[in-house]
């Protein structure tokens, strides 16, 4: 293992204000011009690009907290630092701020070749300007440096080097990963989650309900977070944050991205997702790996460049977007799953919720491993970017939701049942979310130990009884519970009561 004193620090990088070979914080227009040779312009005037790498290279990513670094890992950082420091190179540098909350916000600095201005353009539209502050995190992204991607992270130094990948998501997540690590160091927990505020009127007057959605990319997190729940004024629902948040000990959920959202666009439908579609067809959007014809016609339904087509959209193009990104108080936490043995929704005890956090049950999507799309997977916290002990992460989650006395639920956005399955559509999910926010759902605890609804206003919940759609349900559920418990037992530092809560 290499001596950590040899790792680079942020102070080792050149000052972009004084380095003549560095272009510092150019305008959006200039960033677009730098990659004009790669652009196809849409019929609504937005730039569209196709990258060589179209998803994160998770299997080629390592960090110094969880992995043992050797000379070859040090060489990755040396390569990035040497490139940025070489006056013969055309270096682009963009600064932005991740988060607004004083306890966890951080200044981010991205270095990359100027010809890859498209990456900086998309990333810069997600965050707010840094206004001259010194960086807390630095990422160097060199798409042409190697034949195969190598991503290395020094969490405590705040330094990331990305070699060999031209995927915008690597730049984005390099900073959000460290933002979540910073939240944990501040006594909270970074979450791969979206947040929203629901405003309701009842006989007692106005009330606000804070909701938090944990889910893997591509499982409906953006759709549910940005959905207005079809509420009419003076009621309504506002999206605070779409992708990464920090749950703080005070109960505040600090957002991360103040400028925009990085949404999946394959199958984006103007009728089903009108706000997201409208924002993705605005000239201020940036499209990545979306099917665009020579005449500029955009075809969101076509996976021409794979299934992880993306768009950066601006928050101010969404009617459902709040002016702020921090949710002052969260009340309800939802785990998004696609497990067909789960009902459309179940209410969880605190220990069950911590178990659900650890299980992180979902299906693989094109944002993770495109070769495994649709396979059942487990990702702790539905968060592929955890740095440090995953068991400790689960214990911290339990402590926070217990101290804050939060209501927690698992919500199935896929299908219920394995035999004659029934689809849980957007309309059904929205009815559930509204009912939970209003407190109008009626519950019972079934023989499996789960608390499930007996009545949901505006929805025939009886259609979604899991046992009616699974032959041999008792055996299937017993096997699932046993398998879940075995999975939880692998985390040596996870509290026993969370392991025992496998449902």
Short mmCIF file of C-alpha atoms in Angstrom, two decimals:
data_model
loop_
_atom_site.label_atom_id
_atom_site.label_comp_id
_atom_site.label_asym_id
_atom_site.label_seq_id
_atom_site.Cartn_x
_atom_site.Cartn_y
_atom_site.Cartn_z
CA UNK A 1 0.00 0.00 0.00
CA UNK A 2 1.30 3.44 -0.95
CA UNK A 3 2.07 5.97 1.78
CA UNK A 4 -0.88 8.37 1.96
CA UNK A 5 1.47 11.33 2.30
CA UNK A 6 2.17 10.90 -1.40
CA UNK A 7 -1.46 11.50 -2.40
CA UNK A 8 -2.15 14.84 -4.09
CA UNK A 9 -4.09 17.55 -2.30
CA UNK A 10 -6.24 20.34 -3.66
CA UNK A 11 -3.42 22.79 -2.99
CA UNK A 12 -1.22 20.95 -5.50
CA UNK A 13 -3.39 22.05 -8.44
CA UNK A 14 -2.63 25.29 -10.30
CA UNK A 15 -4.65 28.41 -9.55
CA UNK A 16 -6.90 28.88 -12.61
CA UNK A 17 -6.92 32.64 -12.05
CA UNK A 18 -3.18 32.92 -12.65
CA UNK A 19 -2.40 29.96 -14.94
CA UNK A 20 -2.34 31.27 -18.52
CA UNK A 21 -3.15 27.87 -20.04
CA UNK A 22 -6.37 27.50 -18.03
CA UNK A 23 -9.71 28.91 -19.22
CA UNK A 24 -11.63 29.63 -16.02
CA UNK A 25 -15.41 29.78 -15.73
CA UNK A 26 -16.36 30.63 -19.31
CA UNK A 27 -19.97 31.32 -20.24
CA UNK A 28 -22.47 28.62 -21.23
CA UNK A 29 -22.18 29.91 -24.79
CA UNK A 30 -18.41 29.48 -24.81
CA UNK A 31 -18.65 25.99 -23.29
CA UNK A 32 -21.01 25.03 -26.09
CA UNK A 33 -18.68 26.50 -28.71
CA UNK A 34 -15.74 24.43 -27.44
CA UNK A 35 -17.62 21.23 -28.39
CA UNK A 36 -19.43 22.56 -31.45
CA UNK A 37 -17.68 19.91 -33.57
CA UNK A 38 -19.49 17.22 -31.55
CA UNK A 39 -22.92 18.85 -31.48
CA UNK A 40 -26.13 17.98 -33.26
CA UNK A 41 -28.64 20.77 -32.74
CA UNK A 42 -32.23 19.80 -31.96
CA UNK A 43 -35.20 21.36 -33.69
CA UNK A 44 -35.83 23.35 -30.49
CA UNK A 45 -32.28 24.75 -30.47
CA UNK A 46 -30.68 22.66 -27.71
CA UNK A 47 -27.33 20.91 -28.16
CA UNK A 48 -27.23 17.13 -28.33
CA UNK A 49 -24.11 15.00 -27.95
CA UNK A 50 -23.21 11.33 -28.17
CA UNK A 51 -20.58 10.02 -25.76
CA UNK A 52 -18.38 6.96 -26.20
CA UNK A 53 -19.18 5.78 -22.66
CA UNK A 54 -22.88 5.83 -21.88
CA UNK A 55 -23.02 4.83 -18.24
CA UNK A 56 -20.87 5.00 -15.13
CA UNK A 57 -17.85 2.70 -14.96
CA UNK A 58 -18.67 1.43 -11.48
CA UNK A 59 -16.48 -1.66 -11.78
CA UNK A 60 -13.47 0.55 -12.54
CA UNK A 61 -14.02 2.95 -9.65
CA UNK A 62 -12.19 2.76 -6.31
CA UNK A 63 -11.73 5.02 -3.29
CA UNK A 64 -8.98 5.22 -0.68
CA UNK A 65 -11.35 4.59 2.25
CA UNK A 66 -12.68 1.22 1.07
CA UNK A 67 -9.86 0.05 -1.21
CA UNK A 68 -6.12 -0.48 -0.81
CA UNK A 69 -4.28 1.82 -3.17
CA UNK A 70 -1.00 0.85 -4.80
CA UNK A 71 1.48 2.54 -7.12
CA UNK A 72 -0.85 2.11 -10.09
CA UNK A 73 -3.56 4.06 -8.25
CA UNK A 74 -1.12 6.82 -7.38
CA UNK A 75 -0.24 6.97 -11.08
CA UNK A 76 -3.87 7.81 -11.89
CA UNK A 77 -3.73 10.92 -9.71
CA UNK A 78 -0.27 11.84 -10.96
CA UNK A 79 -1.50 11.65 -14.54
CA UNK A 80 -4.36 14.04 -13.81
CA UNK A 81 -2.27 16.51 -11.85
CA UNK A 82 0.53 16.54 -14.43
CA UNK A 83 -1.92 17.17 -17.25
CA UNK A 84 -3.62 20.07 -15.49
CA UNK A 85 -0.25 21.61 -14.59
CA UNK A 86 1.29 21.35 -18.08
CA UNK A 87 1.19 24.79 -19.78
CA UNK A 88 1.15 23.06 -23.19
CA UNK A 89 -2.40 21.80 -22.59
CA UNK A 90 -5.68 23.62 -23.24
CA UNK A 91 -7.23 23.25 -19.79
CA UNK A 92 -10.81 24.16 -18.98
CA UNK A 93 -11.78 24.84 -15.37
CA UNK A 94 -15.31 25.36 -14.07
CA UNK A 95 -16.31 26.07 -10.46
CA UNK A 96 -19.72 25.40 -8.98
CA UNK A 97 -21.36 24.98 -5.55
CA UNK A 98 -23.00 21.75 -4.45
CA UNK A 99 -25.63 22.34 -1.79
CA UNK A 100 -26.82 25.52 -0.09
CA UNK A 101 -26.93 24.43 3.56
CA UNK A 102 -24.02 25.84 5.55
CA UNK A 103 -23.30 22.52 7.27
CA UNK A 104 -22.63 20.56 4.08
CA UNK A 105 -22.31 22.84 1.04
CA UNK A 106 -19.04 22.64 -0.89
CA UNK A 107 -17.26 24.38 -3.75
CA UNK A 108 -16.50 22.03 -6.65
CA UNK A 109 -13.79 22.53 -9.28
CA UNK A 110 -13.76 20.53 -12.52
CA UNK A 111 -10.70 20.38 -14.77
CA UNK A 112 -10.93 18.82 -18.24
CA UNK A 113 -9.72 19.36 -21.84
CA UNK A 114 -11.34 22.38 -23.43
CA UNK A 115 -12.58 20.33 -26.39
CA UNK A 116 -14.79 18.47 -23.91
CA UNK A 117 -16.64 21.64 -23.01
CA UNK A 118 -19.87 19.69 -23.50
CA UNK A 119 -19.26 17.81 -20.23
CA UNK A 120 -18.67 21.06 -18.36
CA UNK A 121 -21.71 22.65 -20.05
CA UNK A 122 -24.06 19.92 -18.85
CA UNK A 123 -22.52 19.72 -15.38
CA UNK A 124 -22.41 23.49 -14.87
CA UNK A 125 -26.14 23.78 -15.59
CA UNK A 126 -26.86 21.44 -12.66
CA UNK A 127 -25.22 23.62 -10.00
CA UNK A 128 -24.98 27.26 -8.98
CA UNK A 129 -21.88 29.45 -9.58
CA UNK A 130 -19.21 29.41 -6.88
CA UNK A 131 -18.53 33.17 -6.96
CA UNK A 132 -14.77 33.06 -6.43
CA UNK A 133 -14.56 30.75 -3.41
CA UNK A 134 -11.73 28.25 -3.02
CA UNK A 135 -12.58 24.63 -3.87
CA UNK A 136 -13.42 21.91 -1.37
CA UNK A 137 -13.52 19.21 -4.06
CA UNK A 138 -11.49 18.88 -7.27
CA UNK A 139 -12.12 16.47 -10.16
CA UNK A 140 -9.90 15.98 -13.20
CA UNK A 141 -11.61 14.24 -16.11
CA UNK A 142 -9.43 13.17 -19.05
CA UNK A 143 -11.57 11.20 -21.51
CA UNK A 144 -8.69 10.34 -23.86
CA UNK A 145 -6.09 9.42 -21.25
CA UNK A 146 -6.55 5.63 -21.33
CA UNK A 147 -8.23 2.95 -23.41
CA UNK A 148 -10.20 1.69 -20.39
CA UNK A 149 -11.70 3.92 -17.70
CA UNK A 150 -9.99 4.27 -14.33
CA UNK A 151 -11.71 6.37 -11.65
CA UNK A 152 -9.93 6.93 -8.36
CA UNK A 153 -11.14 8.93 -5.35
CA UNK A 154 -9.41 10.39 -2.29
CA UNK A 155 -12.48 11.17 -0.12
CA UNK A 156 -10.62 12.87 2.72
CA UNK A 157 -8.55 15.01 0.35
CA UNK A 158 -11.58 15.81 -1.84
CA UNK A 159 -9.77 14.77 -5.03
CA UNK A 160 -11.12 12.58 -7.86
CA UNK A 161 -9.44 11.64 -11.14
CA UNK A 162 -11.44 10.19 -14.03
CA UNK A 163 -9.34 8.70 -16.83
CA UNK A 164 -10.75 7.25 -20.03
CA UNK A 165 -14.48 8.08 -19.73
CA UNK A 166 -16.32 10.89 -21.50
CA UNK A 167 -19.63 10.26 -19.70
CA UNK A 168 -21.04 13.38 -18.02
CA UNK A 169 -22.35 11.28 -15.14
CA UNK A 170 -18.79 10.61 -13.97
CA UNK A 171 -18.21 14.32 -13.40
CA UNK A 172 -21.58 14.79 -11.72
CA UNK A 173 -21.27 11.86 -9.35
CA UNK A 174 -17.65 12.58 -8.50
CA UNK A 175 -18.83 15.62 -6.58
CA UNK A 176 -22.11 14.23 -5.26
CA UNK A 177 -20.24 11.21 -3.85
CA UNK A 178 -18.03 13.52 -1.81
CA UNK A 179 -21.00 15.68 -0.82
CA UNK A 180 -22.64 12.62 0.74
CA UNK A 181 -19.39 11.71 2.49
CA UNK A 182 -19.23 15.25 3.85
CA UNK A 183 -22.82 14.93 5.16
CA UNK A 184 -21.87 11.80 7.09
CA UNK A 185 -18.91 13.59 8.64
CA UNK A 186 -21.34 16.34 9.75
CA UNK A 187 -23.45 13.81 11.68
CA UNK A 188 -26.07 13.32 8.98
CA UNK A 189 -26.33 10.93 6.07
CA UNK A 190 -26.00 11.46 2.36
CA UNK A 191 -28.84 9.86 0.41
CA UNK A 192 -29.40 9.00 -3.23
CA UNK A 193 -32.87 10.51 -2.98
CA UNK A 194 -35.31 13.13 -4.18
CA UNK A 195 -37.29 15.44 -1.90
CA UNK A 196 -40.59 17.26 -2.23
CA UNK A 197 -42.94 19.40 -0.18
CA UNK A 198 -46.69 18.74 -0.30
CA UNK A 199 -49.04 21.54 0.78
CA UNK A 200 -52.54 20.49 1.83
CA UNK A 201 -55.68 22.16 3.19
CA UNK A 202 -58.02 20.49 5.67
CA UNK A 203 -60.46 21.40 8.43
CA UNK A 204 -57.53 22.38 10.63
CA UNK A 205 -56.05 24.68 8.01
CA UNK A 206 -52.87 24.54 5.98
CA UNK A 207 -50.28 21.81 6.51
CA UNK A 208 -47.00 20.94 4.83
CA UNK A 209 -45.71 17.39 4.47
CA UNK A 210 -42.08 16.70 3.57
CA UNK A 211 -41.49 13.57 1.49
CA UNK A 212 -38.23 11.83 0.62
CA UNK A 213 -37.81 9.19 -2.13
CA UNK A 214 -34.90 6.74 -2.17
CA UNK A 215 -34.39 4.80 -5.38
CA UNK A 216 -31.92 3.80 -8.05
CA UNK A 217 -31.74 5.85 -11.24
CA UNK A 218 -34.45 4.80 -13.67
CA UNK A 219 -36.96 3.46 -11.11
CA UNK A 220 -39.26 6.49 -11.03
CA UNK A 221 -37.52 8.76 -8.51
CA UNK A 222 -37.53 11.84 -10.76
CA UNK A 223 -41.10 11.18 -11.91
CA UNK A 224 -42.46 10.92 -8.36
CA UNK A 225 -40.36 13.76 -6.96
CA UNK A 226 -41.43 16.21 -9.67
CA UNK A 227 -45.08 15.14 -9.88
CA UNK A 228 -47.60 17.73 -8.67
CA UNK A 229 -49.99 14.98 -7.43
CA UNK A 230 -52.71 16.63 -9.55
CA UNK A 231 -53.47 18.98 -6.68
CA UNK A 232 -55.29 22.26 -7.30
CA UNK A 233 -54.44 25.62 -5.74
CA UNK A 234 -54.21 26.39 -2.82
CA UNK A 235 -52.90 22.83 -2.51
CA UNK A 236 -49.84 21.69 -4.39
CA UNK A 237 -46.57 19.78 -4.43
CA UNK A 238 -43.10 21.18 -5.09
CA UNK A 239 -39.90 19.37 -6.00
CA UNK A 240 -37.01 20.44 -3.79
CA UNK A 241 -34.32 18.04 -5.00
CA UNK A 242 -34.16 15.25 -7.54
CA UNK A 243 -31.07 13.13 -7.03
CA UNK A 244 -28.88 13.52 -3.94
CA UNK A 245 -29.76 14.92 -0.53
CA UNK A 246 -28.32 15.05 2.98
CA UNK A 247 -30.54 14.06 5.90
CA UNK A 248 -29.30 16.16 8.82
CA UNK A 249 -29.84 15.50 12.55
CA UNK A 250 -32.18 18.52 12.70
CA UNK A 251 -34.63 16.85 10.29
CA UNK A 252 -33.68 19.18 7.45
CA UNK A 253 -33.01 17.51 4.11
CA UNK A 254 -30.28 19.56 2.43
CA UNK A 255 -30.39 19.52 -1.35
CA UNK A 256 -27.35 19.39 -3.61
CA UNK A 257 -28.09 20.62 -7.14
CA UNK A 258 -29.50 24.12 -7.34
CA UNK A 259 -29.46 24.61 -11.09
CA UNK A 260 -30.94 21.59 -12.81
CA UNK A 261 -31.75 17.90 -13.06
CA UNK A 262 -30.02 15.08 -14.95
CA UNK A 263 -32.98 13.01 -16.08
CA UNK A 264 -33.38 9.80 -18.06
CA UNK A 265 -35.25 10.49 -21.31
CA UNK A 266 -35.86 7.11 -22.95
CA UNK A 267 -39.63 6.86 -23.26
CA UNK A 268 -40.15 10.40 -21.98
CA UNK A 269 -43.81 11.06 -22.74
CA UNK A 270 -45.52 14.45 -23.02
CA UNK A 271 -48.78 13.05 -21.61
CA UNK A 272 -47.35 10.97 -18.76
CA UNK A 273 -44.55 13.39 -17.76
CA UNK A 274 -45.59 16.78 -19.18
CA UNK A 275 -43.29 18.94 -17.05
CA UNK A 276 -40.17 16.87 -17.61
CA UNK A 277 -40.94 16.61 -21.34
CA UNK A 278 -41.45 20.35 -21.66
CA UNK A 279 -38.17 21.08 -19.88
CA UNK A 280 -36.27 18.51 -21.98
CA UNK A 281 -37.53 20.18 -25.17
CA UNK A 282 -36.42 23.66 -24.16
CA UNK A 283 -33.42 25.29 -25.83
CA UNK A 284 -31.76 25.50 -22.40
CA UNK A 285 -31.55 21.70 -22.10
CA UNK A 286 -28.45 19.65 -22.91
CA UNK A 287 -29.10 16.20 -24.40
CA UNK A 288 -26.74 13.25 -24.11
CA UNK A 289 -27.10 10.00 -26.08
CA UNK A 290 -30.63 10.88 -27.16
CA UNK A 291 -31.78 9.87 -30.64
CA UNK A 292 -31.73 13.04 -32.79
CA UNK A 293 -32.20 12.94 -36.57
CA UNK A 294 -30.13 14.98 -39.02
CA UNK A 295 -32.96 17.54 -39.25
CA UNK A 296 -33.00 17.99 -35.47
CA UNK A 297 -36.04 15.84 -34.74
CA UNK A 298 -35.76 14.31 -31.26
CA UNK A 299 -37.00 10.77 -30.73
CA UNK A 300 -37.16 10.06 -27.01
CA UNK A 301 -38.78 6.70 -27.68
CA UNK A 302 -35.80 5.32 -29.59
CA UNK A 303 -32.73 3.77 -27.83
CA UNK A 304 -30.44 4.61 -30.73
CA UNK A 305 -27.44 5.14 -28.46
CA UNK A 306 -28.41 2.76 -25.68
CA UNK A 307 -31.01 2.93 -22.96
CA UNK A 308 -29.32 5.51 -20.75
CA UNK A 309 -30.29 8.55 -22.79
CA UNK A 310 -30.14 11.68 -20.64
CA UNK A 311 -30.95 15.37 -20.55
CA UNK A 312 -29.85 18.14 -18.26
CA UNK A 313 -32.88 20.32 -17.67
CA UNK A 314 -33.12 23.57 -15.76
CA UNK A 315 -35.07 23.80 -12.50
CA UNK A 316 -36.64 27.09 -13.56
CA UNK A 317 -38.27 25.29 -16.50
CA UNK A 318 -40.31 23.11 -14.12
CA UNK A 319 -43.50 24.53 -12.64
CA UNK A 320 -43.24 21.99 -9.82
CA UNK A 321 -39.74 23.12 -8.80
CA UNK A 322 -39.47 25.12 -5.59
CA UNK A 323 -37.28 28.21 -5.37
CA UNK A 324 -35.18 26.54 -2.68
CA UNK A 325 -33.52 23.11 -2.59
CA UNK A 326 -33.56 22.42 1.17
CA UNK A 327 -36.57 20.71 2.73
CA UNK A 328 -36.82 22.22 6.18
CA UNK A 329 -38.47 19.17 7.73
CA UNK A 330 -39.03 15.67 6.36
CA UNK A 331 -42.02 13.65 7.57
CA UNK A 332 -42.23 10.63 5.27
CA UNK A 333 -39.57 8.43 3.66
CA UNK A 334 -40.32 6.15 0.70
CA UNK A 335 -38.13 3.32 -0.59
CA UNK A 336 -38.81 2.72 -4.29
CA UNK A 337 -38.66 -0.95 -5.24
CA UNK A 338 -39.52 -3.11 -8.23
CA UNK A 339 -39.85 -6.37 -6.25
CA UNK A 340 -42.99 -8.18 -7.55
CA UNK A 341 -43.52 -9.82 -4.15
CA UNK A 342 -44.14 -6.41 -2.59
CA UNK A 343 -47.51 -4.60 -2.48
CA UNK A 344 -47.92 -1.14 -4.03
CA UNK A 345 -47.12 0.28 -0.60
CA UNK A 346 -46.36 -0.99 2.90
CA UNK A 347 -45.80 0.99 6.07
CA UNK A 348 -42.62 0.02 7.90
CA UNK A 349 -41.48 0.04 11.51
CA UNK A 350 -38.23 1.87 12.21
CA UNK A 351 -36.22 -1.36 12.20
CA UNK A 352 -38.00 -2.60 9.07
CA UNK A 353 -37.16 0.73 7.43
CA UNK A 354 -33.49 0.32 8.33
CA UNK A 355 -33.63 -3.20 6.88
CA UNK A 356 -35.24 -1.81 3.72
CA UNK A 357 -32.45 0.76 3.53
CA UNK A 358 -29.84 -1.99 3.74
CA UNK A 359 -31.66 -4.26 1.28
CA UNK A 360 -31.97 -1.52 -1.34
CA UNK A 361 -34.04 -3.83 -3.55
CA UNK A 362 -34.57 -2.73 -7.12
CA UNK A 363 -33.83 -3.74 -10.68
CA UNK A 364 -30.72 -2.95 -12.68
CA UNK A 365 -31.15 0.01 -15.01
CA UNK A 366 -29.18 1.45 -17.89
CA UNK A 367 -27.62 4.01 -15.56
CA UNK A 368 -25.74 1.23 -13.77
CA UNK A 369 -24.90 -1.84 -15.84
CA UNK A 370 -26.67 -1.77 -19.22
CA UNK A 371 -25.83 -5.45 -19.80
CA UNK A 372 -27.99 -6.45 -16.80
CA UNK A 373 -31.08 -4.27 -17.38
CA UNK A 374 -34.11 -5.70 -15.61
CA UNK A 375 -32.22 -8.04 -13.28
CA UNK A 376 -33.11 -7.97 -9.58
CA UNK A 377 -30.33 -6.29 -7.61
CA UNK A 378 -29.59 -4.98 -4.15
CA UNK A 379 -27.73 -1.74 -3.49
CA UNK A 380 -27.47 -0.52 0.11
CA UNK A 381 -29.50 2.67 0.44
CA UNK A 382 -30.19 2.38 -3.30
CA UNK A 383 -26.98 4.39 -3.31
CA UNK A 384 -24.03 3.15 -5.40
CA UNK A 385 -21.83 5.97 -4.07
CA UNK A 386 -21.40 5.12 -0.38
CA UNK A 387 -17.92 5.70 0.98
CA UNK A 388 -17.15 3.77 4.16
CA UNK A 389 -18.86 0.96 6.05
CA UNK A 390 -22.27 0.05 4.67
CA UNK A 391 -23.35 -1.49 7.97
CA UNK A 392 -22.50 1.72 9.79
CA UNK A 393 -24.52 3.55 7.15
CA UNK A 394 -27.58 1.45 8.05
CA UNK A 395 -27.08 2.05 11.77
CA UNK A 396 -26.82 5.79 11.15
CA UNK A 397 -30.00 5.73 9.07
CA UNK A 398 -31.88 3.95 11.88
CA UNK A 399 -30.65 6.44 14.49
CA UNK A 400 -31.74 9.41 12.37
CA UNK A 401 -35.25 8.17 11.53
CA UNK A 402 -35.75 7.04 15.14
CA UNK A 403 -34.63 10.36 16.61
CA UNK A 404 -36.76 12.29 14.09
CA UNK A 405 -39.71 9.85 14.40
CA UNK A 406 -40.20 9.62 10.63
CA UNK A 407 -42.88 7.53 8.91
CA UNK A 408 -41.29 5.12 6.43
CA UNK A 409 -42.77 3.14 3.55
CA UNK A 410 -41.72 0.83 0.75
CA UNK A 411 -43.44 1.65 -2.53
CA UNK A 412 -43.53 -0.63 -5.56
CA UNK A 413 -43.44 1.21 -8.91
CA UNK A 414 -43.22 -1.98 -11.00
CA UNK A 415 -45.64 -4.90 -11.04
CA UNK A 416 -47.35 -6.84 -8.26
CA UNK A 417 -47.13 -10.61 -8.64
CA UNK A 418 -45.22 -13.16 -10.64
CA UNK A 419 -48.28 -15.02 -12.00
CA UNK A 420 -50.81 -12.84 -13.78
CA UNK A 421 -48.93 -9.72 -12.59
CA UNK A 422 -50.70 -6.38 -12.39
CA UNK A 423 -48.90 -3.15 -13.23
CA UNK A 424 -48.69 -0.33 -10.69
CA UNK A 425 -49.11 2.70 -12.93
CA UNK A 426 -48.30 6.35 -12.28
CA UNK A 427 -51.95 7.13 -11.52
CA UNK A 428 -52.08 4.45 -8.83
CA UNK A 429 -48.80 5.54 -7.28
CA UNK A 430 -49.91 9.17 -7.19
CA UNK A 431 -53.20 8.20 -5.49
CA UNK A 432 -51.15 6.37 -2.87
CA UNK A 433 -48.76 9.27 -2.29
CA UNK A 434 -51.60 11.76 -1.93
CA UNK A 435 -53.44 9.44 0.46
CA UNK A 436 -50.34 8.94 2.60
CA UNK A 437 -49.70 12.70 2.70
CA UNK A 438 -53.28 13.38 3.78
CA UNK A 439 -53.32 10.53 6.28
CA UNK A 440 -56.40 9.09 4.58
CA UNK A 441 -55.04 5.59 3.91
CA UNK A 442 -56.43 2.85 6.17
CA UNK A 443 -53.97 0.17 7.28
CA UNK A 444 -53.81 -3.33 8.68
CA UNK A 445 -50.94 -5.63 9.60
CA UNK A 446 -51.14 -8.82 7.55
CA UNK A 447 -49.91 -12.32 8.39
CA UNK A 448 -46.46 -11.57 6.92
CA UNK A 449 -45.87 -8.81 9.45
CA UNK A 450 -46.18 -5.99 6.92
CA UNK A 451 -48.58 -3.10 7.46
CA UNK A 452 -50.53 -2.78 4.21
CA UNK A 453 -53.45 -0.61 3.11
CA UNK A 454 -57.04 -1.77 3.21
CA UNK A 455 -58.31 1.43 1.63
CA UNK A 456 -56.73 4.12 -0.57
CA UNK A 457 -58.98 6.97 -1.79
CA UNK A 458 -59.30 6.93 -5.58
CA UNK A 459 -57.79 3.47 -5.99
CA UNK A 460 -59.03 -0.11 -5.96
CA UNK A 461 -56.31 -1.41 -3.67
CA UNK A 462 -57.89 -4.87 -3.61
CA UNK A 463 -56.63 -5.49 -7.15
CA UNK A 464 -53.06 -5.45 -5.83
CA UNK A 465 -53.17 -8.13 -3.12
CA UNK A 466 -49.85 -9.86 -3.70
CA UNK A 467 -51.01 -13.35 -2.72
CA UNK A 468 -53.65 -13.23 -5.47
CA UNK A 469 -50.94 -12.88 -8.10
CA UNK A 470 -48.30 -15.32 -6.83
CA UNK A 471 -48.82 -19.08 -6.94
CA UNK A 472 -47.54 -20.52 -3.68
CA UNK A 473 -47.19 -17.10 -2.11
CA UNK A 474 -46.54 -18.40 1.42
CA UNK A 475 -43.49 -20.36 0.32
CA UNK A 476 -42.24 -17.60 -1.96
CA UNK A 477 -42.48 -15.02 0.82
CA UNK A 478 -40.80 -17.32 3.37
CA UNK A 479 -37.93 -17.87 0.93
CA UNK A 480 -37.65 -14.13 0.33
CA UNK A 481 -37.54 -13.34 4.05
CA UNK A 482 -34.90 -16.01 4.65
CA UNK A 483 -32.82 -14.79 1.75
CA UNK A 484 -33.13 -11.17 2.93
CA UNK A 485 -31.94 -12.12 6.40
CA UNK A 486 -28.95 -13.98 4.99
CA UNK A 487 -28.09 -10.92 2.93
CA UNK A 488 -28.26 -8.61 5.97
CA UNK A 489 -26.09 -10.94 8.03
CA UNK A 490 -23.11 -10.27 5.76
CA UNK A 491 -22.76 -6.76 7.22
CA UNK A 492 -20.78 -7.51 10.38
CA UNK A 493 -21.25 -4.09 11.95
CA UNK A 494 -24.99 -3.84 11.27
CA UNK A 495 -27.05 -3.89 14.48
CA UNK A 496 -28.71 -7.26 15.19
CA UNK A 497 -32.20 -5.80 15.56
CA UNK A 498 -32.01 -4.53 11.98
CA UNK A 499 -30.99 -7.98 10.74
CA UNK A 500 -33.89 -9.48 12.71
CA UNK A 501 -36.32 -7.03 11.05
CA UNK A 502 -36.03 -8.65 7.60
CA UNK A 503 -39.63 -8.65 6.36
#
